[in-house]
Amino acid sequence: MTNLTIGCFYLAFSFIGIPMLIGAAQRRKESDSSLWYALLCVSNTLWTTCMGLFYLLPYEPAALFIYEIRFVFIGTSSLQIYLLATRAFKHRMFQARALAVLYAFPLMTLLAILTDARLGLFRTFIRITYSQGIRMVETAFGFWFWVHCAFCYVTMFMTIHLMIGQLRKLPRNYRFPVVTMLAGLILTVVATIASILDVIPFSLDPAPIVVQLSLVTFYFALYTPHSIDMLFTSRELIFENSGDAIFVLDQDNRILDFNRQALRLAGLLNIDSLRGMLFANFVKLLVDTFDGRFFEDDSSIVTVNIEGADVHYQMSSSHISNLPGKVIGAYVEIKNITPIMSMVHKLQDTAYYDHLTGLFNRHSFARLLRELNTPQELSLGIIVGDVNELKAFNDTYGHIMGDKLLQAITQALRDSSPIRTSWIRLGGDEFLGFVPRTTQCELVEIIEKVNRLCEDWEDTELMGAGITLSYAIRTDMSQEIMKLVNEADLAMYSAKRDRRNRRKSGAEVGTPKA
């Protein structure tokens, strides 16, 4: 083995990075981590080239300088591997200032090397020696050498931690590319440690060769199956760009991660930092700040008032389990269901309200009976009404005027009764009213007021039209509501007959009671 052989061997491996660099440049549109991979190729290629030149340059001072300069590329390579993993796994990248600080470490290493003759920061002593004709270096390390090593190993171990963390989250069919990247990185760490411990014959450094081989595994992982970029790009599209607020909670229900929509919601609440906050406290703050209220039939739905408008949110959660099935956290989604709730309200209006009069319809009857069938609503007034000769009115004036009459009577019923009254249009000309917590005098007053309003209509086409009303009152829970409705109904039809008879004789119509 000669210096020429070793030098050519290193240079041959340095060429591995060139096709990888060209491939990354050609596929830059396929992966947004291509830039960081290309920079890693450059750093690794320069590192390996420096090792080759160290053995090939005949001028020893130049060889020593090249040998020292390679540490700059070692530092940039370790940093590039970390930034590549960060970008490939869609983690938050450093801001420009933070990147500048990170890249300052290799530059400071370069400065320490250039000033070693006077300051001895990187090496306190260095010279070339020979063993069996093979060029070697005898050295004593300075303070900055150990700072530089700490920087390199911290970044590499951070990358290993990042990869292992992502590996645990991946489905089995996505793991192989990450495993190959992780294996290449671990071999690089082992190789650099072997180089520092000087356990390789002739002090040969295996690290640049291993790193060059790792470039191949990284290239395969990033571009061949596209699984890493596809998986984490889909995570970004689904998680970060979701229209719903998404939270990831730890076992203590503290917020670990969140997406952009969650951050916007936190901004409305003036929360500086979501991370580490109890999710229950977040929900409480949301409810308290915007006068929120939970849906009575579903506690997962909360309505808040934001800028004068009701906004409906539905909260759904599910456990996050690791491979052995142990629950390690939770996933909570806060979905804005305001459009859905608006549609539900419209459907409810269609289902429970009469479209012509706006009163409750027959479908609401059973629901109102359940709500009013409590001791708190006693005494419960029941008013039954039937429009006078609606069919004859329709035949004379047409159905448009008949609808106008029904709307006028509806308005008279509303104007004459207290706000707690529930009016139902049972059929074409039949009306039913429930007045909770009332008295007999109040029921009589309501009916008389309706009659007066009907008599005072200014519209000549409505003159003489009206409604016949009768009432019953429930004073005890033992009384059946439907039986009282039927009694009031019979009294009303009896009153209609009396009304027709009195009209023939010119007498006034009274207020019937069941």
Short mmCIF file of N, CA and C in Angstrom, two decimals, residues 259-427:
data_model
loop_
_atom_site.label_atom_id
_atom_site.label_comp_id
_atom_site.label_asym_id
_atom_site.label_seq_id
_atom_site.Cartn_x
_atom_site.Cartn_y
_atom_site.Cartn_z
N ASN A 259 -51.86 22.65 14.27
CA ASN A 259 -51.70 23.11 12.90
C ASN A 259 -52.02 24.61 12.80
N ARG A 260 -52.03 25.11 11.57
CA ARG A 260 -52.21 26.55 11.35
C ARG A 260 -53.58 27.04 11.83
N GLN A 261 -54.62 26.24 11.59
CA GLN A 261 -55.97 26.65 12.01
C GLN A 261 -56.06 26.75 13.52
N ALA A 262 -55.40 25.82 14.23
CA ALA A 262 -55.37 25.89 15.69
C ALA A 262 -54.65 27.16 16.15
N LEU A 263 -53.59 27.51 15.42
CA LEU A 263 -52.85 28.72 15.76
C LEU A 263 -53.70 29.97 15.53
N ARG A 264 -54.51 29.97 14.47
CA ARG A 264 -55.40 31.11 14.21
C ARG A 264 -56.46 31.23 15.32
N LEU A 265 -56.98 30.10 15.76
CA LEU A 265 -57.96 30.10 16.85
C LEU A 265 -57.32 30.62 18.13
N ALA A 266 -56.07 30.23 18.37
CA ALA A 266 -55.35 30.74 19.55
C ALA A 266 -55.13 32.23 19.45
N GLY A 267 -54.92 32.73 18.23
CA GLY A 267 -54.75 34.17 18.04
C GLY A 267 -55.99 34.95 18.42
N LEU A 268 -57.18 34.39 18.13
CA LEU A 268 -58.42 35.05 18.53
C LEU A 268 -58.55 35.13 20.05
N LEU A 269 -57.92 34.16 20.73
CA LEU A 269 -57.99 34.11 22.20
C LEU A 269 -56.81 34.80 22.86
N ASN A 270 -55.93 35.40 22.04
CA ASN A 270 -54.73 36.09 22.54
C ASN A 270 -53.83 35.16 23.36
N ILE A 271 -53.72 33.91 22.91
CA ILE A 271 -52.82 32.95 23.55
C ILE A 271 -51.45 33.05 22.90
N ASP A 272 -50.44 33.31 23.70
CA ASP A 272 -49.08 33.47 23.17
C ASP A 272 -48.47 32.13 22.75
N SER A 273 -48.70 31.10 23.55
CA SER A 273 -48.10 29.80 23.27
C SER A 273 -49.09 28.69 23.62
N LEU A 274 -49.35 27.84 22.63
CA LEU A 274 -50.25 26.70 22.85
C LEU A 274 -49.51 25.50 23.44
N ARG A 275 -48.25 25.37 23.10
CA ARG A 275 -47.50 24.19 23.49
C ARG A 275 -47.41 24.07 25.00
N GLY A 276 -47.80 22.91 25.52
CA GLY A 276 -47.77 22.66 26.95
C GLY A 276 -49.03 23.07 27.69
N MET A 277 -49.96 23.72 27.00
CA MET A 277 -51.20 24.17 27.63
C MET A 277 -52.18 23.00 27.75
N LEU A 278 -52.88 22.91 28.88
CA LEU A 278 -53.92 21.89 29.02
C LEU A 278 -55.04 22.16 28.02
N PHE A 279 -55.45 21.12 27.30
CA PHE A 279 -56.49 21.32 26.29
C PHE A 279 -57.81 21.75 26.93
N ALA A 280 -58.11 21.25 28.13
CA ALA A 280 -59.34 21.65 28.83
C ALA A 280 -59.34 23.14 29.11
N ASN A 281 -58.17 23.70 29.44
CA ASN A 281 -58.07 25.14 29.68
C ASN A 281 -58.29 25.92 28.39
N PHE A 282 -57.83 25.37 27.27
CA PHE A 282 -58.06 26.03 25.98
C PHE A 282 -59.55 26.09 25.67
N VAL A 283 -60.25 24.98 25.88
CA VAL A 283 -61.70 24.95 25.60
C VAL A 283 -62.43 25.90 26.53
N LYS A 284 -62.06 25.93 27.80
CA LYS A 284 -62.70 26.82 28.77
C LYS A 284 -62.50 28.28 28.38
N LEU A 285 -61.28 28.60 27.94
CA LEU A 285 -61.00 29.98 27.51
C LEU A 285 -61.82 30.33 26.27
N LEU A 286 -61.97 29.37 25.36
CA LEU A 286 -62.78 29.60 24.16
C LEU A 286 -64.24 29.89 24.53
N VAL A 287 -64.78 29.09 25.45
CA VAL A 287 -66.18 29.26 25.87
C VAL A 287 -66.36 30.56 26.63
N ASP A 288 -65.45 30.87 27.54
CA ASP A 288 -65.58 32.07 28.37
C ASP A 288 -65.41 33.34 27.55
N THR A 289 -64.47 33.33 26.61
CA THR A 289 -64.17 34.53 25.83
C THR A 289 -65.31 34.89 24.90
N PHE A 290 -65.93 33.89 24.28
CA PHE A 290 -66.93 34.16 23.24
C PHE A 290 -68.33 33.74 23.66
N ASP A 291 -68.58 33.75 24.99
CA ASP A 291 -69.92 33.48 25.49
C ASP A 291 -70.46 32.18 24.89
N GLY A 292 -69.66 31.13 25.01
CA GLY A 292 -70.02 29.86 24.39
C GLY A 292 -71.04 29.07 25.18
N ARG A 293 -71.69 28.18 24.50
CA ARG A 293 -72.67 27.28 25.13
C ARG A 293 -72.63 25.95 24.39
N PHE A 294 -72.75 24.88 25.14
CA PHE A 294 -72.72 23.54 24.55
C PHE A 294 -74.11 23.13 24.09
N PHE A 295 -74.14 22.40 23.01
CA PHE A 295 -75.40 21.90 22.45
C PHE A 295 -76.02 20.93 23.45
N GLU A 296 -77.29 21.13 23.76
CA GLU A 296 -77.92 20.34 24.82
C GLU A 296 -78.02 18.85 24.48
N ASP A 297 -78.13 18.52 23.20
CA ASP A 297 -78.24 17.12 22.80
C ASP A 297 -76.90 16.48 22.48
N ASP A 298 -75.84 17.29 22.39
CA ASP A 298 -74.52 16.76 22.03
C ASP A 298 -73.46 17.68 22.63
N SER A 299 -72.80 17.21 23.69
CA SER A 299 -71.82 18.05 24.39
C SER A 299 -70.54 18.26 23.59
N SER A 300 -70.40 17.56 22.47
CA SER A 300 -69.21 17.78 21.64
C SER A 300 -69.35 19.00 20.74
N ILE A 301 -70.55 19.59 20.70
CA ILE A 301 -70.80 20.77 19.87
C ILE A 301 -70.90 22.00 20.76
N VAL A 302 -70.11 23.01 20.46
CA VAL A 302 -70.13 24.25 21.21
C VAL A 302 -70.40 25.41 20.25
N THR A 303 -71.24 26.33 20.69
CA THR A 303 -71.56 27.51 19.90
C THR A 303 -70.95 28.73 20.56
N VAL A 304 -70.18 29.49 19.81
CA VAL A 304 -69.56 30.70 20.33
C VAL A 304 -69.97 31.88 19.46
N ASN A 305 -69.94 33.05 20.05
CA ASN A 305 -70.34 34.25 19.32
C ASN A 305 -69.09 35.06 19.00
N ILE A 306 -68.71 35.07 17.73
CA ILE A 306 -67.52 35.78 17.28
C ILE A 306 -67.94 36.90 16.35
N GLU A 307 -67.63 38.12 16.77
CA GLU A 307 -67.96 39.33 15.99
C GLU A 307 -69.44 39.38 15.65
N GLY A 308 -70.27 39.04 16.64
CA GLY A 308 -71.71 39.17 16.49
C GLY A 308 -72.39 38.05 15.76
N ALA A 309 -71.65 37.04 15.36
CA ALA A 309 -72.25 35.91 14.63
C ALA A 309 -71.97 34.61 15.37
N ASP A 310 -72.96 33.72 15.38
CA ASP A 310 -72.78 32.42 16.02
C ASP A 310 -71.93 31.51 15.14
N VAL A 311 -70.91 30.93 15.75
CA VAL A 311 -70.05 29.97 15.07
C VAL A 311 -70.14 28.65 15.84
N HIS A 312 -70.40 27.57 15.12
CA HIS A 312 -70.58 26.26 15.75
C HIS A 312 -69.34 25.40 15.50
N TYR A 313 -68.79 24.85 16.59
CA TYR A 313 -67.63 23.95 16.49
C TYR A 313 -68.00 22.58 17.04
N GLN A 314 -67.51 21.55 16.37
CA GLN A 314 -67.66 20.19 16.87
C GLN A 314 -66.28 19.63 17.19
N MET A 315 -66.12 19.12 18.41
CA MET A 315 -64.84 18.58 18.86
C MET A 315 -64.91 17.06 18.85
N SER A 316 -63.99 16.45 18.13
CA SER A 316 -63.89 14.99 18.10
C SER A 316 -62.47 14.60 18.45
N SER A 317 -62.32 13.50 19.16
CA SER A 317 -60.99 13.08 19.60
C SER A 317 -60.85 11.57 19.44
N SER A 318 -59.61 11.14 19.34
CA SER A 318 -59.31 9.72 19.28
C SER A 318 -57.94 9.50 19.90
N HIS A 319 -57.74 8.29 20.43
CA HIS A 319 -56.48 7.97 21.07
C HIS A 319 -55.38 7.74 20.03
N ILE A 320 -54.14 8.05 20.43
CA ILE A 320 -52.97 7.72 19.64
C ILE A 320 -52.23 6.61 20.38
N SER A 321 -52.04 5.48 19.71
CA SER A 321 -51.39 4.33 20.34
C SER A 321 -50.13 3.97 19.58
N ASN A 322 -49.12 3.47 20.31
CA ASN A 322 -47.91 3.00 19.66
C ASN A 322 -48.11 1.56 19.20
N LEU A 323 -47.05 0.96 18.67
CA LEU A 323 -47.19 -0.38 18.09
C LEU A 323 -47.66 -1.42 19.09
N PRO A 324 -47.17 -1.42 20.35
CA PRO A 324 -47.70 -2.41 21.30
C PRO A 324 -49.14 -2.17 21.72
N GLY A 325 -49.71 -1.05 21.28
CA GLY A 325 -51.10 -0.76 21.62
C GLY A 325 -51.27 0.11 22.84
N LYS A 326 -50.17 0.64 23.38
CA LYS A 326 -50.26 1.51 24.55
C LYS A 326 -50.68 2.91 24.12
N VAL A 327 -51.65 3.48 24.83
CA VAL A 327 -52.11 4.84 24.53
C VAL A 327 -51.04 5.84 24.96
N ILE A 328 -50.55 6.61 24.01
CA ILE A 328 -49.49 7.58 24.32
C ILE A 328 -49.95 9.03 24.16
N GLY A 329 -51.18 9.22 23.74
CA GLY A 329 -51.67 10.58 23.57
C GLY A 329 -53.05 10.59 22.93
N ALA A 330 -53.41 11.73 22.41
CA ALA A 330 -54.74 11.88 21.79
C ALA A 330 -54.65 12.87 20.64
N TYR A 331 -55.61 12.74 19.75
CA TYR A 331 -55.72 13.59 18.57
C TYR A 331 -57.10 14.25 18.62
N VAL A 332 -57.12 15.58 18.66
CA VAL A 332 -58.39 16.31 18.79
C VAL A 332 -58.56 17.21 17.57
N GLU A 333 -59.74 17.17 17.00
CA GLU A 333 -60.06 18.00 15.85
C GLU A 333 -61.25 18.89 16.20
N ILE A 334 -61.08 20.18 15.98
CA ILE A 334 -62.17 21.13 16.20
C ILE A 334 -62.64 21.59 14.82
N LYS A 335 -63.80 21.09 14.44
CA LYS A 335 -64.33 21.34 13.09
C LYS A 335 -65.38 22.44 13.13
N ASN A 336 -65.25 23.39 12.24
CA ASN A 336 -66.25 24.45 12.11
C ASN A 336 -67.43 23.89 11.32
N ILE A 337 -68.54 23.65 12.01
CA ILE A 337 -69.71 23.04 11.38
C ILE A 337 -70.84 24.06 11.23
N THR A 338 -70.49 25.34 11.18
CA THR A 338 -71.50 26.39 11.05
C THR A 338 -72.37 26.19 9.81
N PRO A 339 -71.78 25.91 8.62
CA PRO A 339 -72.64 25.68 7.45
C PRO A 339 -73.57 24.48 7.64
N ILE A 340 -73.06 23.42 8.28
CA ILE A 340 -73.90 22.24 8.50
C ILE A 340 -75.03 22.56 9.47
N MET A 341 -74.70 23.30 10.55
CA MET A 341 -75.73 23.65 11.52
C MET A 341 -76.78 24.57 10.91
N SER A 342 -76.35 25.45 10.01
CA SER A 342 -77.31 26.32 9.33
C SER A 342 -78.27 25.49 8.50
N MET A 343 -77.72 24.46 7.86
CA MET A 343 -78.58 23.57 7.07
C MET A 343 -79.52 22.79 7.98
N VAL A 344 -79.00 22.35 9.13
CA VAL A 344 -79.83 21.62 10.09
C VAL A 344 -80.97 22.50 10.57
N HIS A 345 -80.65 23.76 10.86
CA HIS A 345 -81.69 24.68 11.33
C HIS A 345 -82.76 24.90 10.24
N LYS A 346 -82.29 24.97 8.99
CA LYS A 346 -83.26 25.14 7.90
C LYS A 346 -84.14 23.90 7.77
N LEU A 347 -83.53 22.73 7.92
CA LEU A 347 -84.32 21.50 7.85
C LEU A 347 -85.29 21.40 9.02
N GLN A 348 -84.81 21.86 10.21
CA GLN A 348 -85.71 21.87 11.36
C GLN A 348 -86.87 22.82 11.14
N ASP A 349 -86.57 23.97 10.53
CA ASP A 349 -87.64 24.92 10.23
C ASP A 349 -88.66 24.29 9.29
N THR A 350 -88.14 23.55 8.30
CA THR A 350 -89.03 22.89 7.36
C THR A 350 -89.84 21.79 8.04
N ALA A 351 -89.19 21.08 8.96
CA ALA A 351 -89.84 19.94 9.60
C ALA A 351 -90.81 20.36 10.69
N TYR A 352 -90.51 21.44 11.41
CA TYR A 352 -91.29 21.78 12.60
C TYR A 352 -92.08 23.07 12.48
N TYR A 353 -91.90 23.82 11.41
CA TYR A 353 -92.61 25.09 11.29
C TYR A 353 -93.45 25.12 10.01
N ASP A 354 -94.59 25.76 10.12
CA ASP A 354 -95.48 25.94 8.98
C ASP A 354 -94.91 27.05 8.09
N HIS A 355 -94.69 26.76 6.80
CA HIS A 355 -94.01 27.73 5.94
C HIS A 355 -94.86 28.97 5.67
N LEU A 356 -96.20 28.86 5.76
CA LEU A 356 -97.05 30.00 5.45
C LEU A 356 -97.14 30.97 6.63
N THR A 357 -97.35 30.43 7.83
CA THR A 357 -97.59 31.30 9.00
C THR A 357 -96.37 31.46 9.90
N GLY A 358 -95.40 30.54 9.78
CA GLY A 358 -94.24 30.60 10.68
C GLY A 358 -94.51 29.99 12.04
N LEU A 359 -95.72 29.47 12.27
CA LEU A 359 -96.04 28.82 13.54
C LEU A 359 -95.52 27.37 13.53
N PHE A 360 -95.51 26.76 14.71
CA PHE A 360 -95.22 25.33 14.76
C PHE A 360 -96.24 24.57 13.93
N ASN A 361 -95.79 23.46 13.32
CA ASN A 361 -96.73 22.63 12.57
C ASN A 361 -97.09 21.38 13.36
N ARG A 362 -97.82 20.48 12.72
CA ARG A 362 -98.30 19.28 13.42
C ARG A 362 -97.15 18.41 13.92
N HIS A 363 -95.98 18.42 13.20
CA HIS A 363 -94.84 17.60 13.62
C HIS A 363 -94.27 18.07 14.97
N SER A 364 -94.52 19.33 15.32
CA SER A 364 -94.02 19.86 16.59
C SER A 364 -94.93 19.53 17.77
N PHE A 365 -96.12 19.02 17.45
CA PHE A 365 -97.13 18.83 18.48
C PHE A 365 -96.61 17.90 19.60
N ALA A 366 -96.10 16.72 19.21
CA ALA A 366 -95.66 15.75 20.22
C ALA A 366 -94.50 16.30 21.04
N ARG A 367 -93.58 17.02 20.39
CA ARG A 367 -92.44 17.57 21.11
C ARG A 367 -92.88 18.61 22.13
N LEU A 368 -93.83 19.46 21.74
CA LEU A 368 -94.34 20.48 22.67
C LEU A 368 -95.07 19.83 23.85
N LEU A 369 -95.82 18.75 23.58
CA LEU A 369 -96.51 18.06 24.67
C LEU A 369 -95.53 17.56 25.71
N ARG A 370 -94.37 17.00 25.25
CA ARG A 370 -93.36 16.51 26.19
C ARG A 370 -92.77 17.65 27.00
N GLU A 371 -92.50 18.77 26.36
CA GLU A 371 -91.88 19.90 27.04
C GLU A 371 -92.83 20.54 28.06
N LEU A 372 -94.12 20.56 27.76
CA LEU A 372 -95.09 21.24 28.61
C LEU A 372 -95.70 20.34 29.68
N ASN A 373 -95.41 19.04 29.58
CA ASN A 373 -96.01 18.09 30.53
C ASN A 373 -95.17 18.00 31.81
N THR A 374 -95.02 19.15 32.50
CA THR A 374 -94.27 19.21 33.76
C THR A 374 -95.05 20.07 34.76
N PRO A 375 -94.85 19.83 36.03
CA PRO A 375 -95.56 20.64 37.03
C PRO A 375 -95.19 22.12 36.96
N GLN A 376 -94.00 22.44 36.47
CA GLN A 376 -93.56 23.83 36.40
C GLN A 376 -94.40 24.66 35.43
N GLU A 377 -95.07 24.00 34.48
CA GLU A 377 -95.84 24.74 33.47
C GLU A 377 -97.31 24.94 33.90
N LEU A 378 -97.73 24.40 35.05
CA LEU A 378 -99.10 24.58 35.52
C LEU A 378 -99.28 26.00 36.05
N SER A 379 -100.46 26.57 35.92
CA SER A 379 -101.61 26.04 35.16
C SER A 379 -101.38 26.25 33.66
N LEU A 380 -101.68 25.21 32.87
CA LEU A 380 -101.42 25.24 31.43
C LEU A 380 -102.71 25.53 30.68
N GLY A 381 -102.70 26.66 29.98
CA GLY A 381 -103.87 27.03 29.19
C GLY A 381 -103.82 26.41 27.81
N ILE A 382 -104.97 25.96 27.33
CA ILE A 382 -105.08 25.33 26.01
C ILE A 382 -106.15 26.10 25.24
N ILE A 383 -105.76 26.66 24.09
CA ILE A 383 -106.70 27.42 23.26
C ILE A 383 -106.81 26.73 21.91
N VAL A 384 -108.03 26.42 21.52
CA VAL A 384 -108.28 25.77 20.24
C VAL A 384 -109.05 26.75 19.36
N GLY A 385 -108.63 26.84 18.09
CA GLY A 385 -109.30 27.79 17.20
C GLY A 385 -109.54 27.21 15.82
N ASP A 386 -110.58 27.73 15.15
CA ASP A 386 -110.89 27.30 13.79
C ASP A 386 -111.33 28.52 13.01
N VAL A 387 -110.70 28.77 11.84
CA VAL A 387 -111.02 29.96 11.03
C VAL A 387 -112.45 29.85 10.54
N ASN A 388 -113.17 30.95 10.63
CA ASN A 388 -114.57 30.96 10.23
C ASN A 388 -114.72 30.88 8.71
N GLU A 389 -115.36 29.81 8.23
CA GLU A 389 -115.77 29.67 6.83
C GLU A 389 -114.62 29.96 5.86
N LEU A 390 -113.47 29.31 6.13
CA LEU A 390 -112.30 29.52 5.26
C LEU A 390 -112.56 29.02 3.85
N LYS A 391 -113.26 27.90 3.69
CA LYS A 391 -113.51 27.36 2.35
C LYS A 391 -114.34 28.33 1.52
N ALA A 392 -115.39 28.90 2.15
CA ALA A 392 -116.21 29.87 1.42
C ALA A 392 -115.39 31.11 1.07
N PHE A 393 -114.48 31.51 1.96
CA PHE A 393 -113.62 32.68 1.70
C PHE A 393 -112.71 32.39 0.51
N ASN A 394 -112.13 31.18 0.45
CA ASN A 394 -111.27 30.82 -0.67
C ASN A 394 -112.06 30.78 -1.98
N ASP A 395 -113.27 30.25 -1.90
CA ASP A 395 -114.10 30.15 -3.11
C ASP A 395 -114.47 31.53 -3.62
N THR A 396 -114.65 32.49 -2.69
CA THR A 396 -115.09 33.83 -3.08
C THR A 396 -113.92 34.69 -3.56
N TYR A 397 -112.83 34.68 -2.80
CA TYR A 397 -111.71 35.61 -3.09
C TYR A 397 -110.46 34.93 -3.67
N GLY A 398 -110.43 33.60 -3.65
CA GLY A 398 -109.27 32.90 -4.17
C GLY A 398 -108.31 32.49 -3.04
N HIS A 399 -107.41 31.53 -3.37
CA HIS A 399 -106.52 30.99 -2.33
C HIS A 399 -105.43 31.99 -1.91
N ILE A 400 -105.08 32.91 -2.79
CA ILE A 400 -104.08 33.92 -2.39
C ILE A 400 -104.62 34.77 -1.25
N MET A 401 -105.89 35.19 -1.36
CA MET A 401 -106.50 35.97 -0.28
C MET A 401 -106.74 35.08 0.94
N GLY A 402 -107.00 33.77 0.69
CA GLY A 402 -107.15 32.85 1.82
C GLY A 402 -105.86 32.74 2.62
N ASP A 403 -104.73 32.71 1.92
CA ASP A 403 -103.43 32.69 2.62
C ASP A 403 -103.21 34.00 3.38
N LYS A 404 -103.63 35.10 2.77
CA LYS A 404 -103.49 36.39 3.44
C LYS A 404 -104.31 36.43 4.73
N LEU A 405 -105.51 35.81 4.69
CA LEU A 405 -106.36 35.75 5.88
C LEU A 405 -105.67 34.94 6.98
N LEU A 406 -105.09 33.78 6.61
CA LEU A 406 -104.42 32.94 7.61
C LEU A 406 -103.23 33.69 8.23
N GLN A 407 -102.50 34.43 7.44
CA GLN A 407 -101.37 35.20 7.96
C GLN A 407 -101.84 36.33 8.89
N ALA A 408 -102.98 36.95 8.54
CA ALA A 408 -103.53 38.02 9.38
C ALA A 408 -104.00 37.46 10.72
N ILE A 409 -104.64 36.31 10.68
CA ILE A 409 -105.10 35.67 11.93
C ILE A 409 -103.90 35.26 12.78
N THR A 410 -102.86 34.73 12.14
CA THR A 410 -101.63 34.37 12.86
C THR A 410 -101.06 35.57 13.59
N GLN A 411 -101.02 36.72 12.91
CA GLN A 411 -100.48 37.93 13.54
C GLN A 411 -101.36 38.36 14.71
N ALA A 412 -102.68 38.20 14.57
CA ALA A 412 -103.60 38.56 15.65
C ALA A 412 -103.38 37.65 16.86
N LEU A 413 -103.15 36.35 16.62
CA LEU A 413 -102.88 35.42 17.72
C LEU A 413 -101.60 35.79 18.45
N ARG A 414 -100.57 36.13 17.69
CA ARG A 414 -99.28 36.49 18.31
C ARG A 414 -99.39 37.80 19.09
N ASP A 415 -100.08 38.78 18.51
CA ASP A 415 -100.18 40.08 19.17
C ASP A 415 -101.02 40.03 20.43
N SER A 416 -101.89 39.04 20.52
CA SER A 416 -102.83 38.99 21.64
C SER A 416 -102.35 38.11 22.79
N SER A 417 -101.30 37.33 22.58
CA SER A 417 -100.88 36.36 23.60
C SER A 417 -99.48 36.70 24.12
N PRO A 418 -99.18 36.29 25.36
CA PRO A 418 -97.85 36.54 25.90
C PRO A 418 -96.78 35.76 25.14
N ILE A 419 -95.51 36.18 25.28
CA ILE A 419 -94.42 35.62 24.50
C ILE A 419 -94.18 34.14 24.82
N ARG A 420 -94.59 33.70 25.99
CA ARG A 420 -94.39 32.30 26.38
C ARG A 420 -95.36 31.35 25.70
N THR A 421 -96.32 31.88 24.94
CA THR A 421 -97.33 31.06 24.27
C THR A 421 -96.73 30.35 23.06
N SER A 422 -97.13 29.10 22.87
CA SER A 422 -96.71 28.32 21.69
C SER A 422 -97.93 28.06 20.83
N TRP A 423 -97.94 28.60 19.61
CA TRP A 423 -99.06 28.44 18.70
C TRP A 423 -98.71 27.40 17.63
N ILE A 424 -99.67 26.54 17.32
CA ILE A 424 -99.48 25.48 16.33
C ILE A 424 -100.58 25.60 15.28
N ARG A 425 -100.19 25.50 14.01
CA ARG A 425 -101.20 25.37 12.95
C ARG A 425 -101.34 23.89 12.64
N LEU A 426 -102.44 23.31 13.12
CA LEU A 426 -102.64 21.87 13.00
C LEU A 426 -103.02 21.45 11.59
N GLY A 427 -103.74 22.28 10.91
CA GLY A 427 -104.21 21.95 9.57
C GLY A 427 -104.50 23.22 8.79
#
